Coordinates of C-alpha atoms in Angstrom, one line a residue:
V1 CA -16.2 14.7 4.5
V2 CA -15.2 16.3 1.4
P3 CA -16.2 19.9 0.1
P4 CA -17.9 20.6 -2.9
H5 CA -16.5 22.3 -6.3
A6 CA -13.0 21.5 -5.3
G7 CA -10.7 19.2 -7.1
G8 CA -11.2 15.5 -6.9
Q9 CA -14.6 16.0 -5.4
G10 CA -16.4 14.0 -8.6
V11 CA -17.8 10.7 -7.8
S12 CA -18.0 7.9 -10.1
L13 CA -21.3 6.9 -11.4
P14 CA -21.6 3.6 -13.1
A15 CA -21.3 3.2 -16.8
C16 CA -24.5 1.5 -17.9
G17 CA -27.6 -0.7 -16.4
E18 CA -30.2 -0.2 -13.8
G19 CA -29.5 3.2 -12.5
R20 CA -26.4 3.5 -14.0
G21 CA -26.4 6.9 -15.0
G22 CA -23.7 7.3 -17.8
G23 CA -20.5 6.7 -16.7
S24 CA -19.8 10.5 -15.4
L25 CA -18.4 12.1 -12.5
V26 CA -20.2 14.4 -11.1
P27 CA -20.2 16.5 -8.0
I28 CA -21.0 15.0 -5.0
E29 CA -23.5 17.8 -3.9
S30 CA -25.4 17.0 -7.1
L31 CA -26.4 13.4 -6.0
R32 CA -29.6 12.5 -4.3
P33 CA -31.2 9.1 -2.5
G34 CA -31.8 6.7 -5.1
D35 CA -29.0 7.2 -7.2
W36 CA -26.3 4.8 -8.0
V37 CA -22.5 5.1 -7.6
L38 CA -19.3 2.6 -7.8
A39 CA -17.9 1.6 -4.8
H40 CA -14.4 0.2 -3.4
D41 CA -15.9 -3.1 -4.8
G42 CA -15.9 -1.9 -8.3
Q43 CA -19.7 -2.6 -8.4
P44 CA -22.5 0.0 -8.5
H45 CA -24.7 0.9 -5.0
R46 CA -27.4 3.0 -4.7
V47 CA -27.0 6.2 -2.4
L48 CA -29.2 6.5 0.6
R49 CA -28.4 9.8 1.7
L50 CA -26.5 12.4 1.5
V51 CA -25.0 14.2 4.4
R52 CA -24.1 18.0 4.7
R53 CA -22.6 19.8 7.6
S54 CA -20.2 22.9 8.3
Y55 CA -16.6 22.0 9.5
K56 CA -13.8 23.8 10.7
G57 CA -10.5 22.2 11.1
S58 CA -8.2 20.4 9.5
M59 CA -8.0 19.5 5.8
T60 CA -5.8 17.0 4.1
G61 CA -5.5 17.0 0.3
I62 CA -4.3 13.9 -2.1
Q63 CA -2.5 13.9 -5.2
H64 CA -1.0 11.3 -7.2
P65 CA 0.2 11.2 -10.9
H66 CA -2.7 9.2 -12.3
S67 CA -5.0 12.2 -11.9
A68 CA -4.8 16.0 -12.3
A69 CA -7.4 16.6 -9.4
T70 CA -6.8 17.0 -5.7
L71 CA -9.0 15.1 -3.5
W72 CA -9.6 17.2 -0.5
L73 CA -10.8 15.5 3.2
T74 CA -11.8 16.3 6.5
A75 CA -8.7 14.5 8.7
D76 CA -10.9 11.7 9.9
H77 CA -12.6 10.5 6.9
R78 CA -10.9 7.1 5.7
V79 CA -9.4 6.3 2.7
L80 CA -8.8 2.7 1.4
A81 CA -5.1 2.6 1.3
K82 CA -1.7 0.6 2.1
R83 CA 0.4 1.9 3.7
R84 CA 4.3 2.1 3.2
P85 CA 6.4 0.9 5.7
R86 CA 7.4 3.4 8.4
S87 CA 11.2 3.8 9.2
L88 CA 12.7 2.9 12.4
G89 CA 13.9 6.5 12.5
G90 CA 16.2 8.8 11.2
H91 CA 15.4 9.1 7.1
A92 CA 13.3 7.2 4.9
N93 CA 16.5 4.5 4.2
W94 CA 16.6 2.8 7.2
S95 CA 19.3 4.9 8.7
A96 CA 18.6 4.3 12.1
V97 CA 20.1 0.6 12.1
P98 CA 23.0 0.2 14.3
F99 CA 26.3 1.2 12.9
T100 CA 27.9 -2.0 13.1
H101 CA 25.4 -3.3 10.6
L102 CA 27.3 -1.4 7.5
E103 CA 30.4 -3.6 7.9
R104 CA 28.6 -7.0 8.5
R105 CA 26.6 -5.8 5.2
R106 CA 29.9 -5.8 3.4
E107 CA 30.8 -8.9 4.8
L108 CA 27.8 -10.7 3.3
R109 CA 27.8 -8.9 0.1
R110 CA 31.5 -10.8 -0.1
E111 CA 30.3 -13.9 1.1
M112 CA 26.9 -14.4 -1.0
T113 CA 25.9 -18.0 -1.5
P114 CA 26.0 -19.3 -5.2
P115 CA 22.0 -19.4 -5.2
E116 CA 21.9 -15.9 -3.6
R117 CA 24.3 -14.6 -6.3
K118 CA 22.5 -16.4 -9.1
L119 CA 19.3 -14.7 -7.9
W120 CA 20.9 -11.0 -7.3
Q121 CA 21.6 -11.6 -11.1
V122 CA 18.1 -11.6 -12.0
L123 CA 16.5 -9.0 -9.2
R124 CA 19.6 -6.3 -9.9
C125 CA 18.4 -6.2 -13.6
K126 CA 14.9 -4.5 -12.2
A127 CA 13.0 -7.0 -14.9
L128 CA 10.4 -6.9 -12.3
G129 CA 9.9 -3.0 -12.3
V130 CA 10.7 -2.3 -8.9
K131 CA 14.4 -2.2 -7.4
F132 CA 16.0 -4.6 -5.0
R133 CA 19.1 -4.3 -2.8
R134 CA 21.2 -7.0 -1.5
Q135 CA 22.0 -7.3 2.4
H136 CA 19.6 -4.5 3.3
P137 CA 19.8 -3.4 7.3
I138 CA 16.2 -3.6 8.5
G139 CA 16.1 -2.9 12.3
P140 CA 18.5 -5.6 14.2
Y141 CA 18.8 -7.7 10.9
I142 CA 19.8 -7.5 7.5
A143 CA 17.6 -8.7 4.5
D144 CA 19.1 -11.2 1.8
F145 CA 17.1 -9.0 -0.5
Y146 CA 14.7 -6.1 -0.2
S147 CA 12.6 -4.0 -2.0
R148 CA 11.3 -0.7 -0.2
E149 CA 9.0 0.0 -3.1
A150 CA 7.7 -3.7 -3.2
Q151 CA 7.5 -3.8 0.5
L152 CA 9.0 -7.1 0.1
V153 CA 12.2 -9.1 1.9
V154 CA 12.9 -12.0 -0.4
E155 CA 15.4 -14.4 1.8
V156 CA 17.0 -17.6 0.3
D157 CA 17.0 -20.5 2.7
G158 CA 19.9 -23.0 2.5
A159 CA 18.9 -26.3 4.2
A160 CA 22.1 -26.3 6.5
A161 CA 21.8 -22.9 7.7
H162 CA 17.8 -23.3 8.1
G163 CA 17.1 -26.8 8.9
T164 CA 17.4 -27.0 12.4
P165 CA 14.9 -25.9 15.3
E166 CA 17.0 -23.1 16.2
A167 CA 17.4 -21.8 12.7
Q168 CA 13.5 -22.1 12.3
T169 CA 12.8 -20.6 15.6
H170 CA 15.1 -17.6 14.7
D171 CA 13.6 -17.5 11.2
Q172 CA 9.9 -17.1 12.5
T173 CA 11.2 -14.3 15.1
R174 CA 12.7 -12.6 12.3
D175 CA 9.7 -12.7 9.5
A176 CA 7.5 -11.5 12.8
F177 CA 9.6 -8.5 13.1
M178 CA 9.4 -7.7 9.4
Q179 CA 5.7 -8.0 9.0
S180 CA 5.4 -5.5 12.1
L181 CA 7.1 -3.0 9.7
G182 CA 4.3 -3.7 7.2
L183 CA 6.9 -5.8 5.2
R184 CA 6.2 -9.2 3.6
V185 CA 8.8 -11.6 3.8
L186 CA 9.2 -14.4 0.9
R187 CA 11.5 -17.3 2.0
I188 CA 13.1 -19.5 -1.1
P189 CA 14.8 -22.8 -0.8
A190 CA 18.4 -22.4 -2.3
A191 CA 17.8 -25.6 -4.0
E192 CA 14.8 -24.3 -5.7
I193 CA 16.9 -21.5 -7.3
E194 CA 19.2 -23.8 -8.8
R195 CA 16.5 -26.1 -10.4
N196 CA 13.5 -23.4 -11.0
L197 CA 14.8 -20.1 -11.3
E198 CA 12.1 -18.9 -13.7
G199 CA 9.5 -20.4 -11.2
V200 CA 11.5 -18.5 -8.6
F201 CA 11.2 -15.6 -10.9
E202 CA 7.4 -15.7 -11.5
A203 CA 6.8 -15.9 -7.2
I204 CA 9.1 -12.7 -6.7
K205 CA 7.0 -10.9 -9.5
N206 CA 3.6 -11.9 -8.0
A207 CA 4.7 -10.9 -4.9
C208 CA 5.8 -7.5 -6.1
E209 CA 2.4 -6.7 -7.7
E210 CA 0.9 -7.6 -4.3
V211 CA 1.5 -4.2 -3.2
R212 CA -0.7 -2.7 -5.5
S213 CA -3.7 -4.8 -5.1
P214 CA -6.4 -4.1 -2.9
E215 CA -6.6 -7.4 -1.2
G216 CA -5.4 -6.6 2.2
A217 CA -6.1 -2.7 2.1
E218 CA -7.5 -1.2 5.3
W219 CA -9.7 2.2 6.1
V220 CA -7.1 4.8 7.1
E221 CA -8.1 8.0 8.3
A222 CA -6.8 11.1 5.9
A223 CA -4.6 12.6 8.6
D224 CA -2.7 9.7 9.3
L225 CA -1.8 8.6 5.5
R226 CA 1.6 9.4 4.0
K227 CA 3.1 10.0 0.7
G228 CA 4.1 6.7 -0.8
D229 CA 1.2 4.7 0.6
V230 CA -1.0 2.9 -2.0
V231 CA -4.5 4.2 -2.7
F232 CA -6.7 2.7 -5.3
V233 CA -8.5 4.4 -8.6
G234 CA -11.1 3.7 -10.8
P235 CA -13.2 0.3 -10.9
Q236 CA -10.4 -1.9 -11.6
R237 CA -9.0 -0.4 -8.3
V238 CA -5.7 0.0 -9.8
G239 CA -3.0 0.6 -7.1
V240 CA -1.1 3.9 -7.0
R241 CA 1.3 5.7 -4.5
I242 CA 0.3 9.0 -3.2
G243 CA 2.7 11.3 -4.7
Q244 CA 1.5 14.7 -2.3
L245 CA -0.2 15.2 0.8
I246 CA -1.4 19.1 1.7
Q247 CA -2.4 19.8 5.2
E248 CA -4.5 23.0 5.7
F249 CA -6.9 24.3 8.0
G250 CA -10.3 24.9 6.6
E251 CA -14.1 26.0 7.5
E252 CA -16.7 25.4 5.0
E253 CA -19.7 23.3 4.5
V254 CA -18.4 19.6 3.5
Y255 CA -20.6 16.7 2.2
D256 CA -20.6 12.8 2.6
L257 CA -22.6 9.9 1.3
E258 CA -24.3 7.1 2.8
V259 CA -24.3 4.1 0.5
E260 CA -26.1 0.7 0.6
G261 CA -24.0 -2.1 1.2
A262 CA -20.3 -1.5 0.0
H263 CA -20.3 1.6 2.5
S264 CA -18.0 3.3 0.0
F265 CA -17.8 5.5 -3.1
L266 CA -15.3 6.3 -6.2
T267 CA -13.8 9.6 -6.4
E268 CA -11.7 10.6 -9.4
V269 CA -8.5 10.1 -6.8
C270 CA -9.3 7.4 -4.4
A271 CA -11.8 5.1 -3.0
V272 CA -13.2 6.4 0.4
H273 CA -15.4 5.2 3.0
D274 CA -19.3 6.7 3.7
C275 CA -20.5 8.0 6.8
S276 CA -21.5 4.7 8.3
A277 CA -20.2 3.7 11.6
G278 CA -18.6 0.4 10.3
R279 CA -14.7 0.5 10.5
R280 CA -13.7 -2.1 8.6
L281 CA -14.8 -3.8 5.0
E282 CA -14.4 -7.1 3.4
L283 CA -13.1 -6.4 -0.3
R284 CA -15.2 -8.4 -2.4
D285 CA -14.5 -9.4 -6.2

């Protein structure tokens, strides 16, 4: 639930057509049943009611570089987001991995296969717009290539090393562990790198861009958000990383909407859920 008259509480109105009010940002408390707002699907939806109540408790302020505003929400208000992977302890650089992995990592770097070296020449130049690390420790495993920003692990699979049933079982266990951390795993046959490097580059590029797509996003309570999580801005639902989160105690009147159909609405900072009871929504294009 959002308070009125504070930064970031402007609600997006549709730009044109039936009930589409001029394409402006308006204070949430000025809306009335029958007005139209833009929802998380980028489409106009009718306001069914405006909810106003007194609140005393924790407030979360969301900031990111794509907006000068701060969106203030009650701790339990849900935001459409993709969570950045949480570390296994220590610092955000996965410093809690076993110390013995550091020497193993050096060995793997020295012993990279020709396909791995060829792919590394592509990944290291940052043509994909994100930084990759080679032979990066993640828990009990060492990923061939890893981008924290893209939340992506890229593994190069040679036919000899990964073709046996035992190796495939190990890879499945490894992938499940990575995925449990919120990472995606892209496995690329070594032979494909040798014969179609351009195609491999495009596949990795598409995988990198997925993190900024709303597909697969979830509704996360404001108190559970972390710096670096991705939220979605505007009718095009552009993914942007949270730059700063502010926690404060507040006592004031707060507002919410009930929105027909989509049960969500766009603010000038991100997409938020409305006051209905549903916990999950399916994204629709």
